[in-house]
Amino acid sequence: EAGRNTFRFFSEDIRSSVTESLHLISSLRQAVTQEEFVLHYQPVYDLHSGRLLGAEALVRWQNPKLGMVSPGLFITLAEKSGLIVDIGQWVLTEACRQMQAWRQEGATDLFVSVNLSPVQFSRGNVEAVIAQALRETGLDPRQLELEVTESTLIHDTEKFITTLGRIQHSGIRMSIDDFGTGYSNLSYLQRFPVHKLKIDQSFVRRLMQGQKDVAMVSAIIHLAKSLQLTVTAEGVENEATREALTRMGCDQAQGYLFARPMPAKDFEAYWRTRPTL
Ligand code: C2E
Ligand code: CA
Ligand code: CA
Ligand code: CA
């Protein structure tokens, strides 16, 4: 409406961002074959006993030119381009391989949790990939947790429900990540076999600021309890938040207060010290 010139500026902006995305996609495609990904591990604790329970595996992209690219920047692009199927397979296998190596060093009671993208369910044969990762690495399925978001659970088909059922039946535990941010109604909690709810960190972070978030977090904890699910809070950044969560009966926590995600070597040294909160 402001005239052709303005429109041209916009289109150049769009064109350059498209070029940028295409460039990033081709770098990302190379990253898959050149193994530029690494996993960092963030400790998860039992709030009741203070014990270390396991770690969430979080992918990092180390590109020779771009440096360390955070997942917030490339996961969406990887999902749109379908590359997440290959990346996700690598992540799963690497997390299982690493936990099995640690298991052999004595970490027999820790779990590793891996994030799964909805695209891995819709475009990849996720069940076969999981089975292959376990077979290849020999990891006990009871040491593996898989995190899916509510958006994955809108595939409300019989086929999908039986797939999830079979995955859980093998001993793997399923968590719902970023719980409370999805818009789906909660009836899926009765249909899907899940083990754990992870309260989204936006609620946790605002816990000390407003009454509404206290109500929200406390409602999620009660919901989890009444469905006999484990409940984890992520994004715990200060002592007051930890105390409030413990008081409300939250089971588990992770966050910068305890530890940031760290390279495998560091997490290995860390769990060996048998840390407690
Ligand atoms: P997420 O699954 O919700 O992971 C938690 C994110 O919160 C991580 O960011 C973690 O570093 C960060 N975090 C943990 N504790 C705190 C805290 O106390 N304060 C703050 N401010 N942040 C905290 P990260 O590693 O950048 O990952 C971002 C998102 O990227 C993840 O969110 C997840 O959705 C996605 N992601 C990461 N790795 C993978 C992967 O292997 N596959 C897939 N599909 N997605 C992944
Ligand atoms: Ca997660
Ligand atoms: Ca989360
Ligand atoms: Ca998230």
PDB file of N, CA, C and O and ligand atoms in Angstrom, residues 56 115 147 177 198 234, ligand 2:
ATOM      1  N   GLU A  56      19.061 -35.072  30.890  1.00  0.00           N
ATOM      2  CA  GLU A  56      18.434 -34.851  29.594  1.00  0.00           C
ATOM      3  C   GLU A  56      19.534 -34.573  28.581  1.00  0.00           C
ATOM      4  O   GLU A  56      20.422 -33.758  28.818  1.00  0.00           O
ATOM      5  N   ASN A 115      14.854 -35.947  23.521  1.00  0.00           N
ATOM      6  CA  ASN A 115      13.717 -35.231  22.933  1.00  0.00           C
ATOM      7  C   ASN A 115      13.377 -35.784  21.560  1.00  0.00           C
ATOM      8  O   ASN A 115      14.262 -35.955  20.722  1.00  0.00           O
ATOM      9  N   GLU A 147      11.060 -37.769  25.452  1.00  0.00           N
ATOM     10  CA  GLU A 147      10.227 -36.597  25.706  1.00  0.00           C
ATOM     11  C   GLU A 147       9.503 -36.189  24.431  1.00  0.00           C
ATOM     12  O   GLU A 147      10.132 -35.981  23.398  1.00  0.00           O
ATOM     13  N   ASP A 177       6.779 -33.144  27.477  1.00  0.00           N
ATOM     14  CA  ASP A 177       7.639 -31.982  27.654  1.00  0.00           C
ATOM     15  C   ASP A 177       6.810 -30.704  27.521  1.00  0.00           C
ATOM     16  O   ASP A 177       5.757 -30.707  26.883  1.00  0.00           O
ATOM     17  N   LYS A 198       6.475 -32.857  32.366  1.00  0.00           N
ATOM     18  CA  LYS A 198       7.501 -31.856  32.638  1.00  0.00           C
ATOM     19  C   LYS A 198       6.867 -30.475  32.535  1.00  0.00           C
ATOM     20  O   LYS A 198       6.458 -30.049  31.443  1.00  0.00           O
ATOM     21  N   GLU A 234      11.276 -27.912  35.133  1.00  0.00           N
ATOM     22  CA  GLU A 234      12.551 -27.506  34.543  1.00  0.00           C
ATOM     23  C   GLU A 234      12.686 -26.000  34.572  1.00  0.00           C
ATOM     24  O   GLU A 234      11.710 -25.282  34.760  1.00  0.00           O
TER      25      GLU A 234
HETATM   26 CA    CA B   2      12.972 -31.582  26.745  1.00  0.00          CA
END
